[in-house]
GROMACS .gro file of C-alpha atoms in nm:
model
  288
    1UNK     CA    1  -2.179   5.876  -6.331
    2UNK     CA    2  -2.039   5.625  -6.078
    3UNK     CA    3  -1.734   5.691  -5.945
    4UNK     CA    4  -1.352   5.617  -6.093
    5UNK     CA    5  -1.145   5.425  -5.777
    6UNK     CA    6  -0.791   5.352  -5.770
    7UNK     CA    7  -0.696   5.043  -5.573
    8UNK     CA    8  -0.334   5.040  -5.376
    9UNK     CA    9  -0.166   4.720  -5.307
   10UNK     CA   10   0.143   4.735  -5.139
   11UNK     CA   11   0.397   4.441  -5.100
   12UNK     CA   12   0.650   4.289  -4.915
   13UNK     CA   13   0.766   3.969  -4.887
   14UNK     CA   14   0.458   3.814  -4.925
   15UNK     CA   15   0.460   3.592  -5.198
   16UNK     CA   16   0.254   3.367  -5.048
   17UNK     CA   17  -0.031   3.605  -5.129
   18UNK     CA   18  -0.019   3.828  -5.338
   19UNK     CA   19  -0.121   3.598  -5.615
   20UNK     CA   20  -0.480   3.582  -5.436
   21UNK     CA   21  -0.502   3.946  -5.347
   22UNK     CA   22  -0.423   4.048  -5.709
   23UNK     CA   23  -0.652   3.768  -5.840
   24UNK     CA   24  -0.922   3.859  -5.623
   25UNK     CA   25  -0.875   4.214  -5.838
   26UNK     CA   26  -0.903   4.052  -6.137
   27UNK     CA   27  -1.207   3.838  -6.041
   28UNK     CA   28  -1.412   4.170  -5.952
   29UNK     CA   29  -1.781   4.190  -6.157
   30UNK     CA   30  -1.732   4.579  -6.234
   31UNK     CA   31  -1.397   4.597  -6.400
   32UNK     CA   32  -1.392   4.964  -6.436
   33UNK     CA   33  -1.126   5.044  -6.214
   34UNK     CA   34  -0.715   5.063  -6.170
   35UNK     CA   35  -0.464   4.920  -5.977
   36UNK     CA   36  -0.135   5.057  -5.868
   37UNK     CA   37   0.101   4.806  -5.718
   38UNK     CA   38   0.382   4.928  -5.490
   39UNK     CA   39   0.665   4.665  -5.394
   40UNK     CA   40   0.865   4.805  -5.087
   41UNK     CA   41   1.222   4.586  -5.129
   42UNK     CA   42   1.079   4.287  -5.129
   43UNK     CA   43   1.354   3.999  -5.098
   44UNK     CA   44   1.171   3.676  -5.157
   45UNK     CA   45   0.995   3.587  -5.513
   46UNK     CA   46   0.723   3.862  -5.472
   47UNK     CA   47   0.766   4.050  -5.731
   48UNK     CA   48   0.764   3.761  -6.033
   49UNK     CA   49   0.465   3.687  -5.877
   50UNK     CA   50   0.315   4.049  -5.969
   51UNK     CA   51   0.455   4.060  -6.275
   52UNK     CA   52   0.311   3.668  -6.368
   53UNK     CA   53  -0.007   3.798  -6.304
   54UNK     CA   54   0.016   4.082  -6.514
   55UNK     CA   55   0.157   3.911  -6.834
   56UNK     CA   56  -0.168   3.659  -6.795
   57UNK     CA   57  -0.385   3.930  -6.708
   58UNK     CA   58  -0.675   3.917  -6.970
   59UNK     CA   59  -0.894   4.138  -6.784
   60UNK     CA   60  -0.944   4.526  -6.857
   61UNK     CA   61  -0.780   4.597  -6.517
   62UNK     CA   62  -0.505   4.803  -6.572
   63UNK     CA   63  -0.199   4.672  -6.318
   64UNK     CA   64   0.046   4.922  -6.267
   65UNK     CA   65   0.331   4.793  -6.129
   66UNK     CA   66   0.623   5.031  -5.911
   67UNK     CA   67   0.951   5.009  -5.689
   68UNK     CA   68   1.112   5.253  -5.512
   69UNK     CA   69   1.494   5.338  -5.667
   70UNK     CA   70   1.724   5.068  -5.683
   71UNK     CA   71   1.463   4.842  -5.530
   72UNK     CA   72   1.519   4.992  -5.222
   73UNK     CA   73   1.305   4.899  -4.888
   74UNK     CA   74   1.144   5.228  -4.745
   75UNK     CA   75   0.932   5.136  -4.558
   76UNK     CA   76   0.518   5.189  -4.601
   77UNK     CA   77   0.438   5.556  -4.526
   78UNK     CA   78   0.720   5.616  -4.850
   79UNK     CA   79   0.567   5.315  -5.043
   80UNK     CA   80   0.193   5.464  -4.933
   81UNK     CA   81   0.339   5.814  -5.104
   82UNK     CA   82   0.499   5.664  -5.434
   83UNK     CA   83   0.152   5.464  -5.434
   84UNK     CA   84  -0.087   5.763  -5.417
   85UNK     CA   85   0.128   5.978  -5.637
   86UNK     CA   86   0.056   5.743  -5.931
   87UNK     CA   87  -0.316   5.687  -5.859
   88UNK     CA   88  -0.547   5.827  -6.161
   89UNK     CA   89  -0.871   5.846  -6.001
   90UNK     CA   90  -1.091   6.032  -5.732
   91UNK     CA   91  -1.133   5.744  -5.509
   92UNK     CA   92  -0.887   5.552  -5.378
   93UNK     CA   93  -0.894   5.211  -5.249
   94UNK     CA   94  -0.688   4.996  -5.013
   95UNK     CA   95  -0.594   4.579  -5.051
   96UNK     CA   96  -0.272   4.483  -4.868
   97UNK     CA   97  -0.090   4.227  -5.027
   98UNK     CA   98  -0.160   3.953  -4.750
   99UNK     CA   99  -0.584   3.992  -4.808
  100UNK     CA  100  -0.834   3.995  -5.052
  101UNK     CA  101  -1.213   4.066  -5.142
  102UNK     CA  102  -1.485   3.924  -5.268
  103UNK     CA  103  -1.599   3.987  -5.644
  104UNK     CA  104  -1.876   4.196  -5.577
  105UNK     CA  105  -1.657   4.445  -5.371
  106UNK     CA  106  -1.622   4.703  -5.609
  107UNK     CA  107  -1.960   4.719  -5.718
  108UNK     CA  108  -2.092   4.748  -5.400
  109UNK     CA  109  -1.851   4.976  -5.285
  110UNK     CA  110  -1.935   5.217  -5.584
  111UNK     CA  111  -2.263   5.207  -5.496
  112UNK     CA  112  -2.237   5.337  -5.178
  113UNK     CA  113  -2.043   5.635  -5.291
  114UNK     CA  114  -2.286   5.732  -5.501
  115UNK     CA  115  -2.577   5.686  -5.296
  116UNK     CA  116  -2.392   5.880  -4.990
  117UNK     CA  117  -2.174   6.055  -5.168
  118UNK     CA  118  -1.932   6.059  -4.850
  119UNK     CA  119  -1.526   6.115  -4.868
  120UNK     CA  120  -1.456   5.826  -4.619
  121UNK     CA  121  -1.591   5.443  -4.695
  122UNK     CA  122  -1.511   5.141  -4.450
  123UNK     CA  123  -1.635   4.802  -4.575
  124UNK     CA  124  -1.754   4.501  -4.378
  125UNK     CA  125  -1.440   4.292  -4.265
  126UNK     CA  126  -1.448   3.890  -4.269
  127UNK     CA  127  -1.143   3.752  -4.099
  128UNK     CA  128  -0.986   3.415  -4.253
  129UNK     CA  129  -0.710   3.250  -4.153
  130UNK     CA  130  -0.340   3.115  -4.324
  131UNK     CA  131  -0.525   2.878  -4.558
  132UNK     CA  132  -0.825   3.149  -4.637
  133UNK     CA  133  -1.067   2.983  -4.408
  134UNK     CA  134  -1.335   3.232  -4.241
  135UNK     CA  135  -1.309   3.222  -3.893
  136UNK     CA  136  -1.497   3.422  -3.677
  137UNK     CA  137  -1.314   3.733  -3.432
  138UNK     CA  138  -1.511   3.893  -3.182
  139UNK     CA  139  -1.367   4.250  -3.219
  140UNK     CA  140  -1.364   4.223  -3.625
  141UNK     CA  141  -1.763   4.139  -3.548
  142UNK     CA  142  -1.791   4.446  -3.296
  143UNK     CA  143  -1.621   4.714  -3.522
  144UNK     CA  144  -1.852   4.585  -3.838
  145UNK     CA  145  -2.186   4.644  -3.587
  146UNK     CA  146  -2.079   4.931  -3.514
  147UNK     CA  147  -1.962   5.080  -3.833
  148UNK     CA  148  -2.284   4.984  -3.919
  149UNK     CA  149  -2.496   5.149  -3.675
  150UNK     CA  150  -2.257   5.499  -3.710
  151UNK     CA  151  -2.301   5.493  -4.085
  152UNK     CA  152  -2.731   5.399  -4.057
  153UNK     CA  153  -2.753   5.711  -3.752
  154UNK     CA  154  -2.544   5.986  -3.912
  155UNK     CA  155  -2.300   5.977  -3.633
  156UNK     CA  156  -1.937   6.087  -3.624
  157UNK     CA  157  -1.695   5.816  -3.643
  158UNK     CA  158  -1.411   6.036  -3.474
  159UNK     CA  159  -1.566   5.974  -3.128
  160UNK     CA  160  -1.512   5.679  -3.199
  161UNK     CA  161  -1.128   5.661  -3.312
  162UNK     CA  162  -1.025   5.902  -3.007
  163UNK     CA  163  -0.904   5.554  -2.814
  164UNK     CA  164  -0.896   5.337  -3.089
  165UNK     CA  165  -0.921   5.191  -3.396
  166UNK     CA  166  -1.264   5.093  -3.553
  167UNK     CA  167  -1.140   5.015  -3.844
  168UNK     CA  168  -0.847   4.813  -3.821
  169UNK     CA  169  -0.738   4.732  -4.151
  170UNK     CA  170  -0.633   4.901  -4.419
  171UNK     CA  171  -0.864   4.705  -4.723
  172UNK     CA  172  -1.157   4.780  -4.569
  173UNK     CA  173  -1.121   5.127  -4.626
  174UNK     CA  174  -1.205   5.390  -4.960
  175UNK     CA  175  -1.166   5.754  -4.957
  176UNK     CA  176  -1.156   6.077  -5.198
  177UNK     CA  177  -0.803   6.073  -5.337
  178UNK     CA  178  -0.830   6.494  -5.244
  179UNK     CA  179  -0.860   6.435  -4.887
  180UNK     CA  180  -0.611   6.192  -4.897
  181UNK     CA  181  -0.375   6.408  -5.025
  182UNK     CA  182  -0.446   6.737  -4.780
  183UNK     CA  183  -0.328   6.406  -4.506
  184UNK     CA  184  -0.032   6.398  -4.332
  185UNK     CA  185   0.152   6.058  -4.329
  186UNK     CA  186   0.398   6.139  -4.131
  187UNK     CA  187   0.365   5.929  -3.794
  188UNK     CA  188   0.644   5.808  -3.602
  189UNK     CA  189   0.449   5.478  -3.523
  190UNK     CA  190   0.410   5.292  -3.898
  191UNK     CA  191   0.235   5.049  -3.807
  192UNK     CA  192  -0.024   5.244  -3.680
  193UNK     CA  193  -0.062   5.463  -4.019
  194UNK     CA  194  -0.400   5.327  -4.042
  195UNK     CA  195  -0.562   5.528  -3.765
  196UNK     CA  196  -0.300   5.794  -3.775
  197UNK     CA  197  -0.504   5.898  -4.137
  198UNK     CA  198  -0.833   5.790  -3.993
  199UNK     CA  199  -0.806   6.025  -3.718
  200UNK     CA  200  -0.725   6.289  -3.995
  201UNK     CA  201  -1.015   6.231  -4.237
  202UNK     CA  202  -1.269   6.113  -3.929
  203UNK     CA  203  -1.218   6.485  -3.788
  204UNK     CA  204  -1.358   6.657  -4.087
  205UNK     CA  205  -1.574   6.367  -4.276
  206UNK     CA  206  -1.893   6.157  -4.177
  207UNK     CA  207  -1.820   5.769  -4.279
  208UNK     CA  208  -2.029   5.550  -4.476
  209UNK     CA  209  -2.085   5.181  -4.502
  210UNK     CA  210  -2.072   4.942  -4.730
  211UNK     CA  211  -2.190   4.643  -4.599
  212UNK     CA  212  -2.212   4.429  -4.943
  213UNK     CA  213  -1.858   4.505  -4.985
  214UNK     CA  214  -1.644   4.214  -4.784
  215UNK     CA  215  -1.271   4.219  -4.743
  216UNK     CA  216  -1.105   3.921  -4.622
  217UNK     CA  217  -0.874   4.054  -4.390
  218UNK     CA  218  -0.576   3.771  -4.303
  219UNK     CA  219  -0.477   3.704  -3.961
  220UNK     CA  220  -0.169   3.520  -3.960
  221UNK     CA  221   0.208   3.490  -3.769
  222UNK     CA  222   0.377   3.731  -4.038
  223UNK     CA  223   0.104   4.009  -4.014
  224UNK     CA  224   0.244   4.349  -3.911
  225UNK     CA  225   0.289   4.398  -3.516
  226UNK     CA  226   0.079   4.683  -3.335
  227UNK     CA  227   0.149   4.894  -3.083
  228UNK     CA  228   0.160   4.637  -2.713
  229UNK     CA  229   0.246   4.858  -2.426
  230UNK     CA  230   0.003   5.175  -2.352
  231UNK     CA  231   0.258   5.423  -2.308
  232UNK     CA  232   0.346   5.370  -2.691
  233UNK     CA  233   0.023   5.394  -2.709
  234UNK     CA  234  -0.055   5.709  -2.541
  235UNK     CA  235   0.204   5.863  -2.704
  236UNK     CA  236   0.088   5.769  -3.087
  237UNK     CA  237  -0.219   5.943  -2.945
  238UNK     CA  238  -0.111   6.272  -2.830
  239UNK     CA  239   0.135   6.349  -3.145
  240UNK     CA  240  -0.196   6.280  -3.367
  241UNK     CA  241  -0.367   6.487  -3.141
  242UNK     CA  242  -0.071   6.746  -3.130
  243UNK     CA  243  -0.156   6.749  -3.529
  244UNK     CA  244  -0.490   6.790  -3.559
  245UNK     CA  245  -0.464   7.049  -3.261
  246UNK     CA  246  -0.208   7.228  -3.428
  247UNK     CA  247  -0.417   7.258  -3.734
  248UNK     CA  248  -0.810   7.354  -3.594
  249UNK     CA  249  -0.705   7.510  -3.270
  250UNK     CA  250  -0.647   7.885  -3.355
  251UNK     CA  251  -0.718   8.010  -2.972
  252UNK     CA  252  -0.360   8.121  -2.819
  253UNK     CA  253  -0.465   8.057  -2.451
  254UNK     CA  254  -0.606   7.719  -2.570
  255UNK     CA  255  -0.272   7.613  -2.672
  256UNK     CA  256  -0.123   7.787  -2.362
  257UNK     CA  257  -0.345   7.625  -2.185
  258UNK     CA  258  -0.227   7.249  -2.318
  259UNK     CA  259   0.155   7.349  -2.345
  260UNK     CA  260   0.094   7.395  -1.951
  261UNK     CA  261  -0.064   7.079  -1.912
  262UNK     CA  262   0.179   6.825  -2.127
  263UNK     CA  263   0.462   7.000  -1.866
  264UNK     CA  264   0.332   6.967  -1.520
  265UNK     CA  265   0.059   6.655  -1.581
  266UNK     CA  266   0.045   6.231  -1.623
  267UNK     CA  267   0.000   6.153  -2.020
  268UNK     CA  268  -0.312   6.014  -1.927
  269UNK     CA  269  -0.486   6.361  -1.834
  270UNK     CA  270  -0.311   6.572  -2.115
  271UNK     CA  271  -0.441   6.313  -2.347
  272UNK     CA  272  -0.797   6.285  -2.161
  273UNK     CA  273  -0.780   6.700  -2.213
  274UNK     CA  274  -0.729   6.674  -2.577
  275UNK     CA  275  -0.993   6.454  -2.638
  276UNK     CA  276  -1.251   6.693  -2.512
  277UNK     CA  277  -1.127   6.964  -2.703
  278UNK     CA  278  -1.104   6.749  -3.019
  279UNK     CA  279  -1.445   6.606  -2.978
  280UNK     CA  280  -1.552   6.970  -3.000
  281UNK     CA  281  -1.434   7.054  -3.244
  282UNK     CA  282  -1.516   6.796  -3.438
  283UNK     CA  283  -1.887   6.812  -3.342
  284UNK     CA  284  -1.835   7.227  -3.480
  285UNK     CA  285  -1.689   7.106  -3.779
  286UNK     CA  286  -1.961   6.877  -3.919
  287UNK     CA  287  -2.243   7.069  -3.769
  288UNK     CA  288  -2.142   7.371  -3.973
   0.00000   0.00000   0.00000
């Protein structure tokens, strides 16, 4: 049986778009699948937008349509939350509001599940621009190759997502709604949730690829900033590495060991010392 996927689309202020993202839903050549709309506060006409499309929707997608109490705005890890807590299915999928995917995305994408029957999917990313028009990005290009070439060689992606992110959007991404949920959202750094739960999921789980799935990931002036000076940076690191420590290291002078560290070294070698340790463990974890 293939599997059942649950597609997340969450807006905010983007009416611009989400009339394409949902229609690119709609448009999909396997049908057999949900989606479970999440609008954070949105201020502009967003949300008559969504709900147009779903009074002319004569497909048998099933839109469901949510808002946080009183309409507030709470930002995405709570809008992520409401979204997954609504989700019906074992997979879940992710579109943001501002991209879309091609029609044969969902097939394709089922069809890799089944044939590798892995927890953690990325799809091959196509960049376009304001007006939808493909352009090409050199580290969009780079992170497909080598998504690629980790999925074809059995390798482990984590390795990869120790100094950043491979896969650096959100709609290129499935995984088991299970492992999801065992995830914790909690970063301090939103806009980096992405790779905060990548990070999570990479540790345990080998990733596939779907290379016949495309997602049309839109670069534009409104997208949502990232992280731009490396401190920030290094600290997003270490508190996701602080988590996943916390939760696989059971060795007391380990974690005397790194408490020591953190208070009389640079950020830049108590992170390098993580790293190693994590990479271990990671390595025991799927070689087990």
């Amino acid at each position: 049986m293939l599997p059942k996927i649950s597609v997340i689309v969450l807006s905010y202020n983007y009416e611009t778009y989400i009339k394409d993202n949902l229609q690119s839903l709609l448009n999909q050549t396997d049908t057999d699948f949900e989606v479970v709309v999440v609008d954070d506060g949105s201020n502009d006409s967003s949300c008559d937008v969504i709900n147009s499309v779903i009074s002319q929707n004569k497909t048998s997608v099933k839109i469901s349509f949510y808002c946080h109490e009183n309409h507030q705005n709470k930002g995405i890890i709570e809008s992520y939350k409401l979204a997954l807590s609504k989700c019906n299915f074992d997979y879940v999928a992710f579109c943001e509001s501002d991209d879309y995917w091609h029609p044969d995305y969902i097939r394709n994408l089922k069809s890799t599940i089944e044939e590798s029957k892995s927890s953690f999917i990325a799809c091959k990313i196509s960049c376009v621009n304001q007006s939808s028009n493909e352009k090409y990005d050199e580290f969009v290009e780079h992170c497909n190759k080598r998504l690629a070439k980790i999925s074809s060689s059995n390798q482990n992606v984590f390795r990869y997502l120790l100094r950043g992110n491979t896969i650096p959007t959100f709609s290129a991404v499935c995984v088991r709604k299970k492992v999801l949920l065992e995830c914790d959202f909690n970063t301090f750094y939103p806009p980096y949730l992405d790779l905060w739960l990548w990070r999570q999921i990479g540790i345990e789980h080998k990733i596939a690829f779907s290379t016949g799935s495309v997602c049309y990931w839109r670069k534009h002036d409104l997208s949502y900033d990232m992280i731009s000076h490396l401190s920030e940076l290094q600290a997003f690191f270490i508190a996701n590495n602080e988590l996943l420590m916390n939760k696989y290291s059971k060795c007391k002078f380990t974690n005397f060991l790194f408490r020591f560290i953190r208070k009389h070294f640079s950020q830049k070698i108590y992170l390098k010392c993580q790293n190693r340790v994590l990479s271990r463990i990671n390595k025991r974890i799927l070689n087990n």
